Amino acid sequence: MVILGRQGSGKGTQSGRIAERYGCVHLSTGDVLRAAVAEGTELGQQAAGIMNAGGLVGDDIMIPLVQERIGKDDVVAGGVLLDGFPRTAEQANGLEAMLAGLGQALTIAINLDVPVEEVTHRMMARGREDDTEEAIVRRLGLYDQETAPLLDWFDERGLLVSVDGLGEEDDVFARLEEVISSRLA
Ligand code: AMP
């Protein structure tokens, strides 16, 4: 499964709940990068400046990072929910190739839909280190430019389902559960 949506759409929270409900691995590339920054690894050192500026870490770094993780036994056994990847056309093509190599295929791509005014408000309120006004504006711009076109990419493959991300967390989760369960049935 893949979940797409603007930063601040509630993707991270809902992804954790989906992974628990369906027994799959939640792979958040943002979490992986933040952990690498906290640990001060080489990856973290490469990513920190880009993340703080609201930019995108290079496809040459992100694709092998995901490839490495999704070949592991727990993912092969229980499946994976990708949160924050793919974010570019190159990453989407990379994902398609790596899944084909594993003899796996995507089941669903969820667009967690929250309007730009609402996510801006939410991000200002959560106060994460990379949530400066400048970085937020840059990230939302890059989302429209690089990531939103992927909605068509997934739609062309018959994988896209949009879910309204406005409202109470439990209500949004119930909507997600409905579309995922019907797709898995
Ligand atoms: P997120 O937690 O998904 O909002 O990611 C936080 C930051 O990590 C983003 O603003 C990017 O700088 C970086 N990042 C996470 N995932 C990716 C990705 N798939 N491609 C490029 N950069 C990413």
mmCIF file of C-alpha atoms and ligand atoms in Angstrom:
data_model
loop_
_atom_site.group_PDB
_atom_site.id
_atom_site.type_symbol
_atom_site.label_atom_id
_atom_site.label_comp_id
_atom_site.label_asym_id
_atom_site.label_seq_id
_atom_site.Cartn_x
_atom_site.Cartn_y
_atom_site.Cartn_z
ATOM 1 C CA MET A 1 0.000 0.000 0.000
ATOM 2 C CA VAL A 2 1.018 3.568 -0.588
ATOM 3 C CA ILE A 3 -0.388 6.616 1.163
ATOM 4 C CA LEU A 4 -0.077 10.033 -0.429
ATOM 5 C CA GLY A 5 -1.100 13.391 0.911
ATOM 6 C CA ARG A 6 0.306 16.779 1.736
ATOM 7 C CA GLN A 7 2.546 17.038 4.753
ATOM 8 C CA GLY A 8 0.234 17.791 7.647
ATOM 9 C CA SER A 9 -2.619 15.730 6.207
ATOM 10 C CA GLY A 10 -2.480 13.274 9.112
ATOM 11 C CA LYS A 11 -0.711 10.638 6.998
ATOM 12 C CA GLY A 12 1.741 9.644 9.727
ATOM 13 C CA THR A 13 -0.871 9.109 12.428
ATOM 14 C CA GLN A 14 -3.285 7.296 10.157
ATOM 15 C CA SER A 15 -0.488 5.175 8.687
ATOM 16 C CA GLY A 16 0.430 3.896 12.141
ATOM 17 C CA ARG A 17 -3.166 2.863 12.725
ATOM 18 C CA ILE A 18 -3.511 1.238 9.297
ATOM 19 C CA ALA A 19 -0.310 -0.762 9.769
ATOM 20 C CA GLU A 20 -1.526 -2.010 13.143
ATOM 21 C CA ARG A 21 -4.967 -2.879 11.822
ATOM 22 C CA TYR A 22 -3.711 -4.801 8.767
ATOM 23 C CA GLY A 23 -0.525 -6.234 10.289
ATOM 24 C CA CYS A 24 1.876 -4.669 7.835
ATOM 25 C CA VAL A 25 5.084 -2.696 8.261
ATOM 26 C CA HIS A 26 4.721 1.100 8.356
ATOM 27 C CA LEU A 27 7.641 2.517 6.405
ATOM 28 C CA SER A 28 7.817 6.288 6.774
ATOM 29 C CA THR A 29 10.792 7.610 4.849
ATOM 30 C CA GLY A 30 10.525 10.853 6.868
ATOM 31 C CA ASP A 31 10.861 8.848 10.113
ATOM 32 C CA VAL A 32 13.836 6.920 8.712
ATOM 33 C CA LEU A 33 15.539 10.189 7.766
ATOM 34 C CA ARG A 34 14.755 11.861 11.112
ATOM 35 C CA ALA A 35 16.221 8.851 12.954
ATOM 36 C CA ALA A 36 19.353 9.058 10.791
ATOM 37 C CA VAL A 37 19.682 12.768 11.579
ATOM 38 C CA ALA A 38 19.266 12.084 15.308
ATOM 39 C CA GLU A 39 21.913 9.334 15.161
ATOM 40 C CA GLY A 40 24.244 11.509 13.118
ATOM 41 C CA THR A 41 24.841 8.815 10.473
ATOM 42 C CA GLU A 42 26.217 9.667 7.043
ATOM 43 C CA LEU A 43 22.680 9.544 5.641
ATOM 44 C CA GLY A 44 21.532 11.886 8.388
ATOM 45 C CA GLN A 45 24.305 14.345 7.668
ATOM 46 C CA GLN A 46 23.418 14.357 3.981
ATOM 47 C CA ALA A 47 19.694 14.795 4.666
ATOM 48 C CA ALA A 48 19.538 17.276 7.566
ATOM 49 C CA GLY A 49 20.091 20.501 5.619
ATOM 50 C CA ILE A 50 17.739 19.485 2.834
ATOM 51 C CA MET A 51 14.992 18.561 5.298
ATOM 52 C CA ASN A 52 15.293 21.771 7.271
ATOM 53 C CA ALA A 53 15.017 23.784 4.076
ATOM 54 C CA GLY A 54 11.902 21.840 3.061
ATOM 55 C CA GLY A 55 13.622 20.265 0.040
ATOM 56 C CA LEU A 56 13.538 16.718 -1.261
ATOM 57 C CA VAL A 57 16.357 14.290 -0.528
ATOM 58 C CA GLY A 58 17.753 12.912 -3.808
ATOM 59 C CA ASP A 59 16.145 9.977 -5.598
ATOM 60 C CA ASP A 60 19.594 8.342 -5.713
ATOM 61 C CA ILE A 61 19.491 8.190 -1.903
ATOM 62 C CA MET A 62 15.784 7.471 -1.393
ATOM 63 C CA ILE A 63 15.282 4.634 -3.898
ATOM 64 C CA PRO A 64 18.064 2.352 -2.551
ATOM 65 C CA LEU A 65 16.961 3.167 1.009
ATOM 66 C CA VAL A 66 13.435 1.875 0.336
ATOM 67 C CA GLN A 67 14.678 -1.003 -1.792
ATOM 68 C CA GLU A 68 16.855 -2.206 1.046
ATOM 69 C CA ARG A 69 13.974 -2.179 3.520
ATOM 70 C CA ILE A 70 11.207 -3.732 1.436
ATOM 71 C CA GLY A 71 13.224 -6.821 0.592
ATOM 72 C CA LYS A 72 13.302 -7.801 4.299
ATOM 73 C CA ASP A 73 11.374 -10.861 5.542
ATOM 74 C CA ASP A 74 8.803 -8.969 7.646
ATOM 75 C CA VAL A 75 7.747 -6.874 4.654
ATOM 76 C CA VAL A 76 7.618 -9.830 2.308
ATOM 77 C CA ALA A 77 5.485 -11.719 4.856
ATOM 78 C CA GLY A 78 3.102 -9.003 6.076
ATOM 79 C CA GLY A 79 3.242 -6.330 3.408
ATOM 80 C CA VAL A 80 4.128 -2.687 3.779
ATOM 81 C CA LEU A 81 2.472 0.695 3.912
ATOM 82 C CA LEU A 82 4.722 3.277 2.289
ATOM 83 C CA ASP A 83 4.274 6.717 3.863
ATOM 84 C CA GLY A 84 6.158 9.574 2.209
ATOM 85 C CA PHE A 85 7.450 7.495 -0.703
ATOM 86 C CA PRO A 86 7.251 7.777 -3.672
ATOM 87 C CA ARG A 87 7.418 11.563 -3.894
ATOM 88 C CA THR A 88 8.736 11.953 -7.452
ATOM 89 C CA ALA A 89 8.097 10.241 -10.788
ATOM 90 C CA GLU A 90 11.565 8.715 -10.597
ATOM 91 C CA GLN A 91 10.765 7.213 -7.194
ATOM 92 C CA ALA A 92 7.453 5.839 -8.502
ATOM 93 C CA ASN A 93 9.230 4.161 -11.410
ATOM 94 C CA GLY A 94 11.867 2.868 -8.992
ATOM 95 C CA LEU A 95 9.150 1.433 -6.777
ATOM 96 C CA GLU A 96 7.467 -0.305 -9.679
ATOM 97 C CA ALA A 97 10.781 -1.866 -10.704
ATOM 98 C CA MET A 98 11.716 -3.012 -7.204
ATOM 99 C CA LEU A 99 8.302 -4.563 -6.583
ATOM 100 C CA ALA A 100 8.440 -6.371 -9.917
ATOM 101 C CA GLY A 101 11.854 -7.700 -8.914
ATOM 102 C CA LEU A 102 10.342 -9.090 -5.708
ATOM 103 C CA GLY A 103 7.357 -10.581 -7.538
ATOM 104 C CA GLN A 104 5.078 -8.208 -5.580
ATOM 105 C CA ALA A 105 2.536 -5.608 -6.662
ATOM 106 C CA LEU A 106 0.742 -2.672 -5.080
ATOM 107 C CA THR A 107 -2.788 -3.187 -3.798
ATOM 108 C CA ILE A 108 -3.872 0.414 -3.331
ATOM 109 C CA ALA A 109 -2.613 3.988 -3.371
ATOM 110 C CA ILE A 110 -4.549 6.185 -0.979
ATOM 111 C CA ASN A 111 -4.750 9.934 -1.459
ATOM 112 C CA LEU A 112 -5.462 11.391 1.962
ATOM 113 C CA ASP A 113 -7.021 14.612 0.837
ATOM 114 C CA VAL A 114 -6.766 17.743 3.000
ATOM 115 C CA PRO A 115 -6.881 21.266 1.530
ATOM 116 C CA VAL A 116 -3.744 23.354 1.545
ATOM 117 C CA GLU A 117 -5.118 25.988 3.990
ATOM 118 C CA GLU A 118 -5.884 23.310 6.562
ATOM 119 C CA VAL A 119 -2.487 21.554 6.358
ATOM 120 C CA THR A 120 -0.678 24.900 6.643
ATOM 121 C CA HIS A 121 -2.616 25.631 9.815
ATOM 122 C CA ARG A 122 -1.894 22.149 11.227
ATOM 123 C CA MET A 123 1.842 22.322 10.471
ATOM 124 C CA MET A 124 2.194 25.730 12.084
ATOM 125 C CA ALA A 125 0.518 24.254 15.160
ATOM 126 C CA ARG A 126 2.641 21.059 15.497
ATOM 127 C CA GLY A 127 5.926 22.984 15.737
ATOM 128 C CA ARG A 128 8.316 20.341 14.380
ATOM 129 C CA GLU A 129 11.921 21.481 13.905
ATOM 130 C CA ASP A 130 11.567 21.596 10.115
ATOM 131 C CA ASP A 131 8.198 23.385 10.315
ATOM 132 C CA THR A 132 9.387 26.944 9.721
ATOM 133 C CA GLU A 133 7.055 29.018 7.591
ATOM 134 C CA GLU A 134 9.571 29.092 4.745
ATOM 135 C CA ALA A 135 10.067 25.314 4.803
ATOM 136 C CA ILE A 136 6.319 24.699 4.916
ATOM 137 C CA VAL A 137 5.725 26.861 1.851
ATOM 138 C CA ARG A 138 8.588 25.135 0.017
ATOM 139 C CA ARG A 139 7.334 21.640 0.913
ATOM 140 C CA LEU A 140 3.778 22.385 -0.173
ATOM 141 C CA GLY A 141 5.061 23.812 -3.451
ATOM 142 C CA LEU A 142 7.174 20.727 -4.069
ATOM 143 C CA TYR A 143 4.201 18.533 -3.255
ATOM 144 C CA ASP A 144 2.096 20.192 -5.949
ATOM 145 C CA GLN A 145 4.987 20.145 -8.405
ATOM 146 C CA GLU A 146 6.566 16.726 -7.842
ATOM 147 C CA THR A 147 4.172 14.538 -5.875
ATOM 148 C CA ALA A 148 0.649 15.533 -6.939
ATOM 149 C CA PRO A 149 1.324 14.365 -10.538
ATOM 150 C CA LEU A 150 1.812 10.887 -9.066
ATOM 151 C CA LEU A 151 -1.900 10.784 -8.330
ATOM 152 C CA ASP A 152 -2.449 10.417 -12.087
ATOM 153 C CA TRP A 153 0.343 7.850 -12.271
ATOM 154 C CA PHE A 154 -1.416 5.668 -9.682
ATOM 155 C CA ASP A 155 -4.837 6.345 -11.183
ATOM 156 C CA GLU A 156 -3.663 5.149 -14.598
ATOM 157 C CA ARG A 157 -2.697 1.866 -12.931
ATOM 158 C CA GLY A 158 -6.125 1.522 -11.321
ATOM 159 C CA LEU A 159 -4.663 1.891 -7.829
ATOM 160 C CA LEU A 160 -5.817 5.317 -6.674
ATOM 161 C CA VAL A 161 -8.502 5.892 -4.057
ATOM 162 C CA SER A 162 -9.102 9.334 -2.522
ATOM 163 C CA VAL A 163 -10.187 9.652 1.079
ATOM 164 C CA ASP A 164 -11.387 12.858 2.719
ATOM 165 C CA GLY A 165 -8.878 13.651 5.450
ATOM 166 C CA LEU A 166 -10.937 16.349 7.152
ATOM 167 C CA GLY A 167 -12.624 15.743 10.466
ATOM 168 C CA GLU A 168 -11.976 13.676 13.573
ATOM 169 C CA GLU A 169 -9.081 11.211 13.533
ATOM 170 C CA ASP A 170 -11.395 8.262 14.242
ATOM 171 C CA ASP A 171 -13.773 9.239 11.448
ATOM 172 C CA VAL A 172 -10.927 9.554 8.955
ATOM 173 C CA PHE A 173 -9.607 6.168 10.058
ATOM 174 C CA ALA A 174 -13.038 4.597 9.555
ATOM 175 C CA ARG A 175 -13.090 5.955 5.985
ATOM 176 C CA LEU A 176 -9.632 4.540 5.350
ATOM 177 C CA GLU A 177 -10.576 1.169 6.767
ATOM 178 C CA GLU A 178 -13.585 1.002 4.488
ATOM 179 C CA VAL A 179 -11.633 1.613 1.278
ATOM 180 C CA ILE A 180 -8.721 -0.640 2.234
ATOM 181 C CA SER A 181 -10.883 -3.538 3.388
ATOM 182 C CA SER A 182 -12.985 -3.393 0.257
ATOM 183 C CA ARG A 183 -9.825 -3.374 -1.884
ATOM 184 C CA LEU A 184 -8.330 -6.313 -0.001
ATOM 185 C CA ALA A 185 -11.573 -8.336 -0.146
HETATM 186 P P1 AMP B 1 7.824 13.594 5.945
HETATM 187 O O1 AMP B 1 7.914 13.140 7.371
HETATM 188 O O2 AMP B 1 7.330 12.525 5.028
HETATM 189 O O3 AMP B 1 7.070 14.887 5.803
HETATM 190 O O4 AMP B 1 9.326 13.880 5.464
HETATM 191 C C1 AMP B 1 10.113 14.885 6.085
HETATM 192 C C2 AMP B 1 11.189 15.350 5.111
HETATM 193 O O5 AMP B 1 12.040 14.237 4.759
HETATM 194 C C3 AMP B 1 10.683 15.870 3.781
HETATM 195 O O6 AMP B 1 10.331 17.246 3.865
HETATM 196 C C4 AMP B 1 11.879 15.615 2.865
HETATM 197 O O7 AMP B 1 12.886 16.588 3.068
HETATM 198 C C5 AMP B 1 12.417 14.302 3.386
HETATM 199 N N1 AMP B 1 11.815 13.119 2.690
HETATM 200 C C6 AMP B 1 11.016 12.153 3.230
HETATM 201 N N2 AMP B 1 10.659 11.253 2.315
HETATM 202 C C7 AMP B 1 11.232 11.637 1.160
HETATM 203 C C8 AMP B 1 11.236 11.120 -0.176
HETATM 204 N N3 AMP B 1 10.540 10.008 -0.511
HETATM 205 N N4 AMP B 1 11.954 11.799 -1.115
HETATM 206 C C9 AMP B 1 12.641 12.905 -0.808
HETATM 207 N N5 AMP B 1 12.682 13.450 0.409
HETATM 208 C C10 AMP B 1 11.986 12.828 1.398
#
